[in-house]
CSV table of C-alpha atoms in Angstrom, one decimal:
chain,number,residue,atom,x,y,z
A,270,MET,CA,-45.4,-33.4,36.8
A,271,GLN,CA,-47.9,-36.2,36.3
A,272,PHE,CA,-49.5,-36.0,33.8
A,273,ASP,CA,-48.8,-35.2,29.7
A,274,LEU,CA,-52.1,-33.1,29.6
A,275,VAL,CA,-54.3,-31.4,32.1
A,276,ILE,CA,-58.3,-30.7,30.3
A,277,LYS,CA,-59.2,-27.7,33.2
A,278,GLY,CA,-62.7,-26.6,33.5
A,279,GLY,CA,-64.3,-28.4,31.2
A,280,THR,CA,-68.3,-29.7,32.0
A,281,VAL,CA,-67.3,-33.3,31.2
A,282,VAL,CA,-70.2,-35.6,29.9
A,283,SER,CA,-69.4,-38.4,29.6
A,284,PRO,CA,-71.8,-41.2,30.8
A,285,GLY,CA,-70.5,-44.6,32.8
A,286,CYS,CA,-68.4,-42.2,34.5
A,287,ARG,CA,-68.6,-38.6,36.6
A,288,SER,CA,-70.1,-36.3,34.9
A,289,GLY,CA,-70.0,-32.0,35.7
A,290,LYS,CA,-67.0,-29.4,35.1
A,291,LEU,CA,-64.5,-31.2,36.5
A,292,ASP,CA,-60.1,-31.7,35.6
A,293,VAL,CA,-59.3,-34.6,32.9
A,294,ALA,CA,-55.7,-35.8,32.9
A,295,ILE,CA,-54.0,-38.2,30.1
A,296,GLU,CA,-50.7,-40.3,30.3
A,297,GLY,CA,-49.5,-41.1,26.7
A,298,ASN,CA,-53.0,-42.4,25.5
A,299,ARG,CA,-55.1,-43.0,28.3
A,300,ILE,CA,-57.2,-41.0,30.4
A,301,ALA,CA,-55.4,-41.2,33.4
A,302,ALA,CA,-57.6,-39.5,36.3
A,303,ILE,CA,-60.6,-37.6,36.9
A,304,GLU,CA,-60.9,-35.0,39.3
A,305,SER,CA,-62.7,-31.7,40.4
A,306,SER,CA,-59.5,-30.3,40.3
A,307,PHE,CA,-55.8,-30.4,39.6
A,308,PRO,CA,-52.8,-28.4,40.7
A,309,PRO,CA,-52.0,-26.4,37.7
A,310,ASP,CA,-48.0,-27.5,37.7
A,311,ALA,CA,-49.9,-31.3,37.3
A,312,ALA,CA,-49.1,-32.0,33.9
A,313,ALA,CA,-46.4,-30.7,31.3
A,314,ARG,CA,-49.6,-29.0,29.4
A,315,VAL,CA,-52.5,-28.2,30.1
A,316,VAL,CA,-55.7,-27.5,27.8
A,317,ASP,CA,-58.5,-24.4,29.6
A,318,ALA,CA,-61.8,-26.0,28.4
A,319,GLY,CA,-63.6,-23.3,30.0
A,320,GLY,CA,-67.9,-23.3,28.5
A,321,LEU,CA,-67.0,-25.9,26.6
A,322,ILE,CA,-68.0,-30.5,26.5
A,323,VAL,CA,-65.0,-32.8,27.3
A,324,THR,CA,-66.4,-35.9,26.2
A,325,PRO,CA,-65.5,-39.7,24.7
A,326,GLY,CA,-65.4,-39.6,21.1
A,327,LEU,CA,-68.9,-39.5,20.0
A,328,VAL,CA,-70.8,-42.2,17.2
A,329,ASP,CA,-72.7,-41.9,14.4
A,330,LEU,CA,-74.4,-44.8,13.3
A,331,HIS,CA,-76.3,-43.3,10.4
A,332,THR,CA,-73.6,-42.5,8.0
A,333,HIS,CA,-72.4,-42.4,4.0
A,334,VAL,CA,-68.8,-42.3,4.0
A,335,TYR,CA,-68.1,-43.6,0.5
A,336,HIS,CA,-67.2,-40.9,-1.4
A,337,ASN,CA,-66.1,-40.4,-4.6
A,338,ALA,CA,-67.2,-43.7,-5.2
A,339,THR,CA,-71.2,-43.9,-4.5
A,340,TYR,CA,-73.6,-41.0,-4.7
A,341,TRP,CA,-74.1,-40.4,-0.9
A,342,GLY,CA,-70.9,-39.8,0.2
A,343,ILE,CA,-69.1,-37.5,2.4
A,344,VAL,CA,-64.5,-37.8,3.6
A,345,ALA,CA,-65.4,-38.3,7.3
A,346,ASP,CA,-62.1,-37.2,9.0
A,347,PRO,CA,-62.8,-33.7,8.1
A,348,VAL,CA,-66.2,-33.9,9.8
A,349,ALA,CA,-65.0,-36.0,12.9
A,350,ALA,CA,-61.5,-33.0,13.1
A,351,ARG,CA,-65.0,-30.4,14.2
A,352,THR,CA,-67.5,-32.1,15.1
A,353,GLY,CA,-65.8,-35.2,18.5
A,354,VAL,CA,-67.6,-38.1,15.9
A,355,THR,CA,-64.2,-40.8,16.3
A,356,THR,CA,-66.8,-43.9,15.3
A,357,TRP,CA,-68.5,-43.5,11.8
A,358,LEU,CA,-71.1,-46.6,11.0
A,359,ASP,CA,-71.2,-46.0,6.8
A,360,VAL,CA,-75.3,-47.9,6.5
A,361,GLY,CA,-75.2,-49.4,2.8
A,362,SER,CA,-72.8,-47.2,0.6
A,363,ALA,CA,-70.8,-50.5,-0.2
A,364,GLY,CA,-72.5,-54.1,-1.6
A,365,ALA,CA,-70.8,-57.4,-2.2
A,366,TYR,CA,-69.4,-55.8,-5.2
A,367,ASN,CA,-67.1,-53.0,-3.8
A,368,PHE,CA,-66.8,-53.8,-0.7
A,369,GLY,CA,-63.0,-54.9,-0.9
A,370,GLY,CA,-63.1,-50.3,-2.0
A,371,PHE,CA,-64.6,-49.3,1.1
A,372,ARG,CA,-62.2,-51.0,3.0
A,373,ARG,CA,-59.6,-50.4,0.9
A,374,TRP,CA,-59.9,-47.1,0.2
A,375,ILE,CA,-62.0,-46.1,3.2
A,376,VAL,CA,-61.6,-47.5,6.5
A,377,GLU,CA,-57.9,-48.3,6.3
A,378,PRO,CA,-56.9,-44.7,5.5
A,379,SER,CA,-59.2,-42.7,7.5
A,380,HIS,CA,-58.6,-41.8,11.3
A,381,ALA,CA,-62.0,-42.1,12.2
A,382,ARG,CA,-63.3,-45.2,13.1
A,383,ILE,CA,-65.8,-47.0,10.7
A,384,PHE,CA,-68.0,-49.8,10.4
A,385,ALA,CA,-70.4,-51.2,8.2
A,386,LEU,CA,-74.3,-52.1,7.8
A,387,LEU,CA,-73.8,-53.8,4.1
A,388,ASN,CA,-76.3,-53.5,1.0
A,389,ILE,CA,-78.0,-55.8,-0.3
A,390,SER,CA,-77.8,-54.6,-3.5
A,391,SER,CA,-74.9,-56.0,-4.6
A,392,ILE,CA,-73.7,-52.3,-6.0
A,393,GLY,CA,-74.9,-50.5,-3.1
A,394,LEU,CA,-75.1,-46.5,-3.5
A,395,ALA,CA,-73.6,-46.3,-6.6
A,396,ALA,CA,-77.2,-44.4,-7.9
A,397,PRO,CA,-79.5,-42.0,-6.1
A,398,THR,CA,-82.5,-44.8,-6.2
A,399,TRP,CA,-82.6,-47.9,-7.8
A,400,GLU,CA,-80.1,-50.3,-6.4
A,401,LEU,CA,-82.8,-52.5,-5.1
A,402,ALA,CA,-84.7,-52.9,-9.2
A,403,ASN,CA,-82.5,-55.3,-10.8
A,404,LEU,CA,-82.9,-59.0,-8.1
A,405,ASN,CA,-79.9,-59.7,-10.0
A,406,TYR,CA,-77.8,-57.7,-7.9
A,407,CYS,CA,-80.2,-58.8,-4.5
A,408,ASP,CA,-77.3,-62.1,-4.6
A,409,VAL,CA,-77.7,-63.4,-0.6
A,410,ASP,CA,-75.3,-66.2,-0.9
A,411,MET,CA,-72.7,-63.5,-1.9
A,412,CYS,CA,-73.0,-61.4,0.6
A,413,CYS,CA,-73.3,-63.4,3.3
A,414,ARG,CA,-69.7,-64.3,1.7
A,415,ILE,CA,-68.8,-60.5,2.2
A,416,VAL,CA,-69.8,-61.3,5.7
A,417,ASP,CA,-68.4,-63.8,6.4
A,418,VAL,CA,-64.4,-62.6,6.2
A,419,SER,CA,-65.5,-59.0,6.9
A,420,ARG,CA,-67.1,-59.6,10.9
A,421,ASP,CA,-64.4,-56.9,12.1
A,422,LEU,CA,-66.2,-54.2,10.2
A,423,ILE,CA,-69.8,-55.5,8.9
A,424,LEU,CA,-72.2,-55.2,11.7
A,425,GLY,CA,-75.7,-55.8,10.3
A,426,ILE,CA,-77.3,-56.1,6.6
A,427,LYS,CA,-79.0,-52.3,4.6
A,428,CYS,CA,-82.3,-52.2,2.9
A,429,ARG,CA,-83.6,-49.5,1.4
A,430,MET,CA,-87.5,-50.2,0.7
A,431,ASP,CA,-89.6,-47.1,-1.2
A,432,ALA,CA,-90.9,-47.5,-4.5
A,433,ASN,CA,-88.3,-45.5,-5.9
A,434,THR,CA,-85.6,-47.8,-5.2
A,435,THR,CA,-87.1,-51.8,-5.7
A,436,GLY,CA,-90.6,-50.3,-7.4
A,437,GLY,CA,-92.5,-51.5,-5.3
A,438,SER,CA,-91.5,-55.3,-4.9
A,439,MET,CA,-91.2,-56.5,-1.2
A,440,GLU,CA,-88.9,-59.6,-2.7
A,441,PRO,CA,-85.6,-56.9,-1.5
A,442,LEU,CA,-86.8,-57.0,1.5
A,443,ARG,CA,-87.1,-60.5,1.7
A,444,ARG,CA,-84.0,-61.4,1.0
A,445,ALA,CA,-82.1,-58.4,3.0
A,446,ARG,CA,-84.2,-60.5,6.0
A,447,SER,CA,-82.7,-63.8,5.1
A,448,ALA,CA,-79.3,-62.5,4.7
A,449,ALA,CA,-79.6,-60.6,7.8
A,450,ASP,CA,-80.6,-64.5,9.3
A,451,ASN,CA,-77.7,-66.5,7.5
A,452,CYS,CA,-75.6,-64.4,9.3
A,453,GLY,CA,-76.7,-63.5,13.1
A,454,LEU,CA,-76.8,-60.0,12.1
A,455,PRO,CA,-79.3,-57.3,12.3
A,456,LEU,CA,-81.5,-55.2,10.1
A,457,MET,CA,-82.1,-52.0,9.4
A,458,VAL,CA,-84.7,-50.7,6.9
A,459,HIS,CA,-84.5,-48.0,5.3
A,460,VAL,CA,-88.6,-46.3,4.5
A,461,GLY,CA,-90.0,-43.6,2.5
A,462,ILE,CA,-92.1,-43.4,-0.3
A,463,GLY,CA,-95.2,-46.6,-0.1
A,464,PRO,CA,-95.4,-49.0,-2.2
A,465,PRO,CA,-95.0,-51.2,0.1
A,466,THR,CA,-96.6,-50.0,3.1
A,467,ILE,CA,-95.2,-49.6,6.4
A,468,GLU,CA,-97.1,-52.7,8.1
A,469,GLN,CA,-95.5,-55.2,5.5
A,470,VAL,CA,-91.3,-54.2,6.3
A,471,LEU,CA,-92.6,-54.3,10.3
A,472,ASP,CA,-93.8,-57.6,9.7
A,473,LEU,CA,-90.4,-59.1,8.2
A,474,MET,CA,-88.3,-56.8,11.5
A,475,ARG,CA,-87.3,-58.8,13.9
A,476,PRO,CA,-86.2,-57.6,17.4
A,477,GLY,CA,-83.0,-55.4,17.6
A,478,ASP,CA,-83.7,-54.5,13.7
A,479,ILE,CA,-83.8,-51.0,12.9
A,480,LEU,CA,-85.8,-48.5,11.4
A,481,THR,CA,-84.5,-45.9,9.4
A,482,HIS,CA,-85.8,-42.0,8.5
A,483,CYS,CA,-89.2,-43.5,10.8
A,484,PHE,CA,-90.6,-40.2,11.0
A,485,THR,CA,-90.1,-40.2,6.2
A,486,GLY,CA,-92.8,-37.0,5.2
A,487,HIS,CA,-94.0,-39.4,3.0
A,488,ASN,CA,-96.4,-42.0,3.4
A,489,MET,CA,-94.2,-45.2,5.2
A,490,ARG,CA,-93.9,-42.6,8.2
A,491,ILE,CA,-94.8,-44.6,11.9
A,492,VAL,CA,-97.2,-41.6,12.7
A,493,ASP,CA,-100.2,-41.0,10.9
A,494,GLU,CA,-102.2,-37.4,10.0
A,495,ARG,CA,-102.4,-36.8,13.6
A,496,GLY,CA,-99.2,-37.3,14.7
A,497,LEU,CA,-100.5,-40.5,17.2
A,498,LEU,CA,-98.3,-43.6,16.4
A,499,LEU,CA,-99.3,-46.4,14.1
A,500,GLU,CA,-99.9,-49.6,15.8
A,501,CYS,CA,-97.8,-51.9,13.3
A,502,ALA,CA,-95.4,-49.2,14.9
A,503,LYS,CA,-96.3,-49.9,18.2
A,504,ARG,CA,-96.6,-53.4,17.5
A,505,ALA,CA,-92.9,-53.8,16.7
A,506,ARG,CA,-90.9,-50.8,19.2
A,507,ASP,CA,-93.3,-53.5,22.0
A,508,THR,CA,-90.8,-56.9,20.6
A,509,GLY,CA,-88.1,-54.7,19.7
A,510,VAL,CA,-87.0,-52.7,16.7
A,511,VAL,CA,-85.2,-49.7,16.7
A,512,PHE,CA,-86.9,-46.3,15.2
A,513,ASP,CA,-83.6,-44.1,13.8
A,514,ILE,CA,-84.6,-40.9,12.8
A,515,GLY,CA,-82.0,-41.3,10.1
A,516,HIS,CA,-81.5,-37.1,8.9
A,517,GLY,CA,-83.5,-34.8,10.3
A,518,ALA,CA,-84.0,-32.5,7.5
A,519,GLY,CA,-85.8,-34.4,5.7
A,520,SER,CA,-88.1,-35.9,9.2
A,521,PHE,CA,-89.1,-31.9,10.8
A,522,HIS,CA,-92.3,-32.2,9.2
A,523,SER,CA,-93.2,-35.7,11.0
A,524,ILE,CA,-91.7,-35.0,13.6
A,525,ARG,CA,-93.5,-31.6,14.7
A,526,ARG,CA,-97.2,-33.5,13.9
A,527,GLY,CA,-95.6,-36.3,16.3
A,528,ARG,CA,-95.0,-34.7,19.7
């Protein structure tokens, strides 16, 4: 027997690799070979994947997994096991005050790989809203200090911009912009209910930044009432701002109009 395991008869979907109905052979903890077919005695164990998709682990770039410590968190591992999402990006559940607990109690025990965007609010998503209403929590220097000692996990800065979170102020976004620039990291901005306006938000975004919940059903979406892309969104797209749908359940109405 040549291999430890052959996954047989599945449909391989793998960017940068062969795709189609193929067999995948595994030796130790590595993919050893991908062929149209291996003989039944090629491996100690054969798994029939007929009718199934065989793919490298998926990446979800918008999650909240700081469970039992923040308002929105779920437990990553059970979901990872049944969905094939092996790499998770938690977008702003933790801020500077509680990132140490996120590392110790969420990232380190998890079988899934978890990375993070650090919330510009030092308390993260401890409550459903208002984490940016008190500007004492928007401490750029502290945010950057946590990034500097956590670059193995922190991939960017997160800021929620809607009236329920900021009270309509642009100052949290300006501070998030400063933190991202000082740290050399991208910025993800959540939009929902204005003020501010989507134009004001996009004016502070740079190439490589991410606008999330871009099809929100509220008044900061990137399409107008006719479903046409706003001019400010076109400019942002052309300069390299990335649009992220975020959770689809809150955006389907706007997506239908924008098709």
